[in-house]
Short mmCIF file of N, CA, C and O in Angstrom, two decimals:
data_model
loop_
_atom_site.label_atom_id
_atom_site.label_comp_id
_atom_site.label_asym_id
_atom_site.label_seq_id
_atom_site.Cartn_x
_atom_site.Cartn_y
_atom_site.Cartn_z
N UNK Y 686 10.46 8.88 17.20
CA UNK Y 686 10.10 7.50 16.93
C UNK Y 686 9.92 7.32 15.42
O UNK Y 686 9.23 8.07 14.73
N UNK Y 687 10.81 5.90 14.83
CA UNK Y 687 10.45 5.66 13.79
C UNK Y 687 9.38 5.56 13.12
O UNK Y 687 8.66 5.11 14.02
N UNK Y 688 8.55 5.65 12.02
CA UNK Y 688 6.98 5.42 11.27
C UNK Y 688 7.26 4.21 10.24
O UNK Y 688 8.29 4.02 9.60
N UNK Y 689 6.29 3.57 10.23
CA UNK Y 689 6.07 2.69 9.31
C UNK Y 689 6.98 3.02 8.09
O UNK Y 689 8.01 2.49 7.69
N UNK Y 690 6.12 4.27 7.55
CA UNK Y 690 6.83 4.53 6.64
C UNK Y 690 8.61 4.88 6.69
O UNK Y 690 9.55 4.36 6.08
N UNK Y 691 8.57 5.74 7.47
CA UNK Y 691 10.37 5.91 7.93
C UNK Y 691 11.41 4.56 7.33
O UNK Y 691 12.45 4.57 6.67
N UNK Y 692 10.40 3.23 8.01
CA UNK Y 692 11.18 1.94 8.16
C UNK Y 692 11.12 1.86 6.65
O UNK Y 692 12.07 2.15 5.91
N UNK Y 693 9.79 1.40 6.22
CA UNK Y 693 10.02 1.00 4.97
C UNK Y 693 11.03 2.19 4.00
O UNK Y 693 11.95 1.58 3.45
N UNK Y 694 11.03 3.24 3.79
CA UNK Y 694 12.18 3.73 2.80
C UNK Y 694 13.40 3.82 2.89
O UNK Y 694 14.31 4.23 2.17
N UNK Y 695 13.26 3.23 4.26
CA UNK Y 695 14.91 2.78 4.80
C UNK Y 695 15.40 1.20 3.89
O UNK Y 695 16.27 0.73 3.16
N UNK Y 696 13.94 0.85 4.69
CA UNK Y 696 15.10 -0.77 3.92
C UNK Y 696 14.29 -0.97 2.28
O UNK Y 696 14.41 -2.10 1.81
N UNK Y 697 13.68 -0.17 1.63
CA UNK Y 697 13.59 -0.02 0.13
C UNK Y 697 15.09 0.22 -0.12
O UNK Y 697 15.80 -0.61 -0.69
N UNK Y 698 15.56 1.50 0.38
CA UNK Y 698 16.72 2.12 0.19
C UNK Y 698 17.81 0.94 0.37
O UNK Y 698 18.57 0.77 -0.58
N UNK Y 699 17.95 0.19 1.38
CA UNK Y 699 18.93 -0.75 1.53
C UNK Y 699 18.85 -2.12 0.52
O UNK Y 699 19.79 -2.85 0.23
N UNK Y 700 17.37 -2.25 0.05
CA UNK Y 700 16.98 -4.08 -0.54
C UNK Y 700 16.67 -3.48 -1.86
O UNK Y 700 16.16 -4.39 -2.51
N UNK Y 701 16.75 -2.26 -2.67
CA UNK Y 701 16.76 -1.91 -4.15
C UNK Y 701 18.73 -1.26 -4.22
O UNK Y 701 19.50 -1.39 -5.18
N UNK Y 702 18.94 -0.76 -3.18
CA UNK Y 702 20.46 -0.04 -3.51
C UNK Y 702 20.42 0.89 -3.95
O UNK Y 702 21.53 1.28 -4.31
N UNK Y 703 19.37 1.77 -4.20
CA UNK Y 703 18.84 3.10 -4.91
C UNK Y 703 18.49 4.29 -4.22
O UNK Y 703 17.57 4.22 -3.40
N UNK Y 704 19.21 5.64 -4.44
CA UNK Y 704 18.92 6.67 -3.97
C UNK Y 704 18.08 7.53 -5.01
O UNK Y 704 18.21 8.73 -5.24
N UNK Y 705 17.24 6.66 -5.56
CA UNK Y 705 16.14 7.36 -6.33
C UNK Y 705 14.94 7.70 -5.29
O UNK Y 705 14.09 6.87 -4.97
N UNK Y 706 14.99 9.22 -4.73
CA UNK Y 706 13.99 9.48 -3.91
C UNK Y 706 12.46 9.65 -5.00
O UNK Y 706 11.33 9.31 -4.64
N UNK Y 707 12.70 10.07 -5.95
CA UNK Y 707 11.29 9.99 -6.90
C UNK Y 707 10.74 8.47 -6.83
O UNK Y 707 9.69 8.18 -6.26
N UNK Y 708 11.62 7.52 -7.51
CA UNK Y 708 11.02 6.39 -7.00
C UNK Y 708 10.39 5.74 -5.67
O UNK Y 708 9.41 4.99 -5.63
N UNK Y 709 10.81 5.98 -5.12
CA UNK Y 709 10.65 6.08 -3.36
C UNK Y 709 9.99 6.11 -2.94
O UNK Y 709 9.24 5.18 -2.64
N UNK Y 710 9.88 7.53 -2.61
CA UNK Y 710 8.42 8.37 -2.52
C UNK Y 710 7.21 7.97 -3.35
O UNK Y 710 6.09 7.81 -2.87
N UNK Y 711 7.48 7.85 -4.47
CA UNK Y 711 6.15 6.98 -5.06
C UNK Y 711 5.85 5.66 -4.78
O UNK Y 711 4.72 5.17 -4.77
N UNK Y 712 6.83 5.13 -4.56
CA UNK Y 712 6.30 3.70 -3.95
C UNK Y 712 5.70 3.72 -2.69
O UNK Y 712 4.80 2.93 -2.37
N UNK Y 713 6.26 4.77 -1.79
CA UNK Y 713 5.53 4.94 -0.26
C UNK Y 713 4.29 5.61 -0.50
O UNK Y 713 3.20 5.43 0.05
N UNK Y 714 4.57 6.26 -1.24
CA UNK Y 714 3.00 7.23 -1.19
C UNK Y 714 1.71 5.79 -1.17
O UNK Y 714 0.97 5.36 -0.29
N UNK Y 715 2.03 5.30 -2.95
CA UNK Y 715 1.06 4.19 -3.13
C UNK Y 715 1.33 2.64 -2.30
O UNK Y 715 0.86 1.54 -2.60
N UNK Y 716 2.33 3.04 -1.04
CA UNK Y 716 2.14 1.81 -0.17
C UNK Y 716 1.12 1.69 0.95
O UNK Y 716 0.39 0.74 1.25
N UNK Y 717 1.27 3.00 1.55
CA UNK Y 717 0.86 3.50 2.92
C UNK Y 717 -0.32 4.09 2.94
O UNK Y 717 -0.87 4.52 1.93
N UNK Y 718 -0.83 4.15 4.23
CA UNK Y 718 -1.74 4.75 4.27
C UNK Y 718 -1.95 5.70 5.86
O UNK Y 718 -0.93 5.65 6.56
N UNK Y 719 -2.81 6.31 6.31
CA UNK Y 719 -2.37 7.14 7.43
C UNK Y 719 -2.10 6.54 8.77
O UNK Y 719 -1.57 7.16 9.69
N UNK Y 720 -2.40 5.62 8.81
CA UNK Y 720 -2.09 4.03 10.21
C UNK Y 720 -1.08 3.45 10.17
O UNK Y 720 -0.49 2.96 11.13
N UNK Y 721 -0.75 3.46 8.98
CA UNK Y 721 0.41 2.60 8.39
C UNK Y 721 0.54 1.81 6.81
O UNK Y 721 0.43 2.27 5.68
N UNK Y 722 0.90 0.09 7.44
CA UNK Y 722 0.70 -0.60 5.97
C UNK Y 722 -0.80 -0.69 5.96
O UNK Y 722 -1.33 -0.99 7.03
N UNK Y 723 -1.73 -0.41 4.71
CA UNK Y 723 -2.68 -1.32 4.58
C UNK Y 723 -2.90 -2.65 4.21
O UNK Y 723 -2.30 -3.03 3.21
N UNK Y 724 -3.63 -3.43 4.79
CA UNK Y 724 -4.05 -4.99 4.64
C UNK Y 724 -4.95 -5.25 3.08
O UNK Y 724 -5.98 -4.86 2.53
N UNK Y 725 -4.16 -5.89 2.92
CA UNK Y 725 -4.95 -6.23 0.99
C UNK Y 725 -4.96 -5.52 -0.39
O UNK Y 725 -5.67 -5.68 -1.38
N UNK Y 726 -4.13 -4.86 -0.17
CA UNK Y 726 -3.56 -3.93 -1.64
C UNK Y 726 -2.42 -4.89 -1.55
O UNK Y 726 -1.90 -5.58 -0.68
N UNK Y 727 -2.17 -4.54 -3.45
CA UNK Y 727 -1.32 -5.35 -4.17
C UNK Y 727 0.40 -5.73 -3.66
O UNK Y 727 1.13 -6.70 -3.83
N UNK Y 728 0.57 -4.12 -2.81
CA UNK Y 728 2.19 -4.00 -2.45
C UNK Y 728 2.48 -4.44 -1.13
O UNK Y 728 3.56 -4.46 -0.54
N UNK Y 729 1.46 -4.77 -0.79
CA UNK Y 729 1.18 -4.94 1.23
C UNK Y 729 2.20 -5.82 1.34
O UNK Y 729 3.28 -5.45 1.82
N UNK Y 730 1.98 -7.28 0.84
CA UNK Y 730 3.13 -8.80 1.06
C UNK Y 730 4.21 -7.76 0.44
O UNK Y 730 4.85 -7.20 1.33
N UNK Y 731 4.45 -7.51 -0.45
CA UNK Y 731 5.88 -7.07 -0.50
C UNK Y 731 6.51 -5.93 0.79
O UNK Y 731 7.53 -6.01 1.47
N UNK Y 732 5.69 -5.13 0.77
CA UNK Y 732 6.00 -4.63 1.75
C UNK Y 732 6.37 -4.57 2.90
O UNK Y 732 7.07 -3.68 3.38
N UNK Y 733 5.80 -5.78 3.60
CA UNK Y 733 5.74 -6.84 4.64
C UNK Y 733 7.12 -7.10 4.60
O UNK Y 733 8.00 -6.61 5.31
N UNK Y 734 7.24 -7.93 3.70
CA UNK Y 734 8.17 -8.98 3.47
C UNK Y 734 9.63 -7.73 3.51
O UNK Y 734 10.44 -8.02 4.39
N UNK Y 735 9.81 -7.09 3.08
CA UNK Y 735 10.76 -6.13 3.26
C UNK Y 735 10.94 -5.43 4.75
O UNK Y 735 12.05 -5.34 5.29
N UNK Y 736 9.77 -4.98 5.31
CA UNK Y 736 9.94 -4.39 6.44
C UNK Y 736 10.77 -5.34 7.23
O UNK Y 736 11.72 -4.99 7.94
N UNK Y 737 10.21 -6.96 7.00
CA UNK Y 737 10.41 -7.48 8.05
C UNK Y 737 12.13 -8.28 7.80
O UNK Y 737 12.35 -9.37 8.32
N UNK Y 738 13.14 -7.61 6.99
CA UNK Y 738 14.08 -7.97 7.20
C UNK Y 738 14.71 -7.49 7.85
O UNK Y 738 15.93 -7.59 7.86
N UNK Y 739 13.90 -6.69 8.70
CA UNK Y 739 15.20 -5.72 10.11
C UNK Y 739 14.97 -6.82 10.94
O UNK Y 739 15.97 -7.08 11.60
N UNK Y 740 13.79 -7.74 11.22
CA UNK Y 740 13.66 -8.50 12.07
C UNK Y 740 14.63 -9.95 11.61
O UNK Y 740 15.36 -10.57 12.39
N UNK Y 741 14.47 -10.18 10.56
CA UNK Y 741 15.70 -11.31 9.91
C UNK Y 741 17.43 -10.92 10.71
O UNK Y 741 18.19 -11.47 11.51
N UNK Y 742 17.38 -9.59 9.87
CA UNK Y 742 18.83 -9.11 10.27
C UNK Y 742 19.17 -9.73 12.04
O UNK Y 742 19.96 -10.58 12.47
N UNK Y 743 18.01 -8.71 12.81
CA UNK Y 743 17.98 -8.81 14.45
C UNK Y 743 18.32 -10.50 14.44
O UNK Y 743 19.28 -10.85 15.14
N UNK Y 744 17.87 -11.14 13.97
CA UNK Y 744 17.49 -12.71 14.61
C UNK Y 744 19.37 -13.38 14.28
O UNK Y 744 20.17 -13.85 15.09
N UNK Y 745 19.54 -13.10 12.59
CA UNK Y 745 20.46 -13.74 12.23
C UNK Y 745 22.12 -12.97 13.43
O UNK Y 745 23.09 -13.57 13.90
N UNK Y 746 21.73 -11.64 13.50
CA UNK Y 746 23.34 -11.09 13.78
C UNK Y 746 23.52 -10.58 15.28
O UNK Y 746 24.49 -10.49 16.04
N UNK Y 747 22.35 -10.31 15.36
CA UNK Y 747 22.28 -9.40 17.26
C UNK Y 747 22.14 -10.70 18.10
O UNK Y 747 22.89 -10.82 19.07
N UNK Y 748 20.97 -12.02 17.72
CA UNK Y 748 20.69 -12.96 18.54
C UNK Y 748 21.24 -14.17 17.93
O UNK Y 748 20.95 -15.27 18.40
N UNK Y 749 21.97 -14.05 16.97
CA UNK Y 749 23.08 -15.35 16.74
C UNK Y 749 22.27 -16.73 16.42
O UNK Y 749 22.79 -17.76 16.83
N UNK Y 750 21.17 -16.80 15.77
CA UNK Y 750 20.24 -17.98 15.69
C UNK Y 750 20.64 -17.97 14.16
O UNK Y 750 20.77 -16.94 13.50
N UNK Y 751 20.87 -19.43 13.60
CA UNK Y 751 21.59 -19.40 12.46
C UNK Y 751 20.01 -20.18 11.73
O UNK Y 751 19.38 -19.74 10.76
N UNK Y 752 19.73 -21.20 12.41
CA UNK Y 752 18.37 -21.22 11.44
C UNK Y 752 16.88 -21.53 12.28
O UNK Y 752 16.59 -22.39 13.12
N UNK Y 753 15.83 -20.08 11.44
CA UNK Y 753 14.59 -20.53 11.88
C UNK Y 753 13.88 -20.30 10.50
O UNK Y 753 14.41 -20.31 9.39
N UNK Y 754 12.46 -20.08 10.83
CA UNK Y 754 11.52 -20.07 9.82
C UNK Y 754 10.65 -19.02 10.20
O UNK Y 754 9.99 -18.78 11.21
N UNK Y 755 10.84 -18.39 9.02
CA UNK Y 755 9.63 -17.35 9.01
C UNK Y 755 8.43 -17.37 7.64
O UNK Y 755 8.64 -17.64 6.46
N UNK Y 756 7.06 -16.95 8.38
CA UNK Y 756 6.54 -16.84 7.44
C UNK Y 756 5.33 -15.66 7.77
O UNK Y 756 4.50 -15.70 8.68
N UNK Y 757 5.45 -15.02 7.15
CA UNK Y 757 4.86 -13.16 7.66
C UNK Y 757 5.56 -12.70 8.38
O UNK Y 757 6.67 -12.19 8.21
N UNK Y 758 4.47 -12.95 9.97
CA UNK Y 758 5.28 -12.22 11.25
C UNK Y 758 4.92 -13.64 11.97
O UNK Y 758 4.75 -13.54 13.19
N UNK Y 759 4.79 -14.76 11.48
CA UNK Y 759 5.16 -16.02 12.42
C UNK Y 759 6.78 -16.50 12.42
O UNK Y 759 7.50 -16.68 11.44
N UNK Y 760 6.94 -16.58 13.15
CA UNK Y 760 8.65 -17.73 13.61
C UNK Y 760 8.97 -18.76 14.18
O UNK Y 760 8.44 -19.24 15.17
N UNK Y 761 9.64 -19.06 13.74
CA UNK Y 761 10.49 -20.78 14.80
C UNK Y 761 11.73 -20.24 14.80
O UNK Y 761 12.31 -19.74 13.84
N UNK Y 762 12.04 -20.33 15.70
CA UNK Y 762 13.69 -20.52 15.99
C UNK Y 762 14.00 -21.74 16.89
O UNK Y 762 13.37 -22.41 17.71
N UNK Y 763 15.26 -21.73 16.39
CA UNK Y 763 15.65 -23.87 16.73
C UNK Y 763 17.06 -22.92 16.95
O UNK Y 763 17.58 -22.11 16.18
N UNK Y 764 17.44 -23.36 18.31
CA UNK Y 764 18.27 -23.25 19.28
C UNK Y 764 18.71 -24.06 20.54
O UNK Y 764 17.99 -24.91 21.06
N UNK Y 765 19.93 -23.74 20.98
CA UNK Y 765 20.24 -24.00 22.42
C UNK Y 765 18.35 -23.70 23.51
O UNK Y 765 17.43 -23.06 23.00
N UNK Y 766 18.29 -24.13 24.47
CA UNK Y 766 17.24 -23.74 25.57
C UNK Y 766 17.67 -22.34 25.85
O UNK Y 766 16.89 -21.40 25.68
N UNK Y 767 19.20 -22.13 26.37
CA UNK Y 767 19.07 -20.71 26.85
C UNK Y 767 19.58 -20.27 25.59
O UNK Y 767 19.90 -19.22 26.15
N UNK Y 768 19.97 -20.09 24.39
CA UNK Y 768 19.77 -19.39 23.03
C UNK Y 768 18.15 -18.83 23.08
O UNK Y 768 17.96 -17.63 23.29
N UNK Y 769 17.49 -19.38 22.97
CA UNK Y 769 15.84 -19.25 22.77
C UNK Y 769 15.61 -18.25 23.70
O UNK Y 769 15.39 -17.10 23.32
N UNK Y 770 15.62 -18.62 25.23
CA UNK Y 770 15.73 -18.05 26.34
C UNK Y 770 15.89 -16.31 26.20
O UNK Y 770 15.22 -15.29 26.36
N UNK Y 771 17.15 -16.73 25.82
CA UNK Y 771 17.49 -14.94 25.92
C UNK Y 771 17.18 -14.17 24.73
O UNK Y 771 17.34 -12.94 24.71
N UNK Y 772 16.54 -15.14 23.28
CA UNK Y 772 15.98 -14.48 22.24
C UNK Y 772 14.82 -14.14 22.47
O UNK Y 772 14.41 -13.12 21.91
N UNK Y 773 13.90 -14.91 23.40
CA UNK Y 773 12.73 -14.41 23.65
C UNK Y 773 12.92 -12.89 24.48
O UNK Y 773 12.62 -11.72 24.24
N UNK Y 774 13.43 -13.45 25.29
CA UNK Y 774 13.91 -12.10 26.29
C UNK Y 774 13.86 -10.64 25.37
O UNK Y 774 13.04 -9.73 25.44
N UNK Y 775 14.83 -10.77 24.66
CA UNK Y 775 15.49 -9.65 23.53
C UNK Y 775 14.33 -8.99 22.73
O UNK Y 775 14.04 -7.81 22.56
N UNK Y 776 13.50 -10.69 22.09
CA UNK Y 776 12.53 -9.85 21.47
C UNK Y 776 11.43 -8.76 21.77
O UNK Y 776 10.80 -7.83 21.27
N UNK Y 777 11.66 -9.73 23.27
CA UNK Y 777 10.10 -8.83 24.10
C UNK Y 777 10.53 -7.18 23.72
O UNK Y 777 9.80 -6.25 24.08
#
């Protein structure tokens, strides 16, 4: 099973384009903590905000929803009834 961290130096790696593992690793070290993300350090929203483009990706290409709104880990998606339907489904 993936870790918090796992995810995040994945999509650092994908949303910087950089196989600088020194950089990396230092950014995870001073992101994380042994639970995971911590709440209220400086890198947390960024961090956030990065993790959560696997969930962008999922929404825009696997579930075909061309526009919603995100803001953290809240969403709208504006769809067909059964578009929604089977995105809820998916997400569960």
């Amino acid at each position: 099973m993936k870790t918090s961290a796992d995810i995040l130096e994945r999509e650092l790696r994908r949303f910087l384009a950089t196989d600088d593992d020194q950089f990396i690793r230092l950014f995870i070290t001073y992101s994380m903590c042994e639970i995971g993300l911590p709440i209220g350090t400086p890198l947390s929203p960024v961090n956030h905000h990065i993790m959560m483009f696997v969930i962008d990706d999922f929404i825009r290409q696997d579930l075909m929803i061309e526009v919603y709104v995100r803001y953290a880990d809240d969403m709208i998606l504006f769809g067909s009834k059964e578009q929604l339907h089977e995105a809820a489904h998916r997400i569960r």
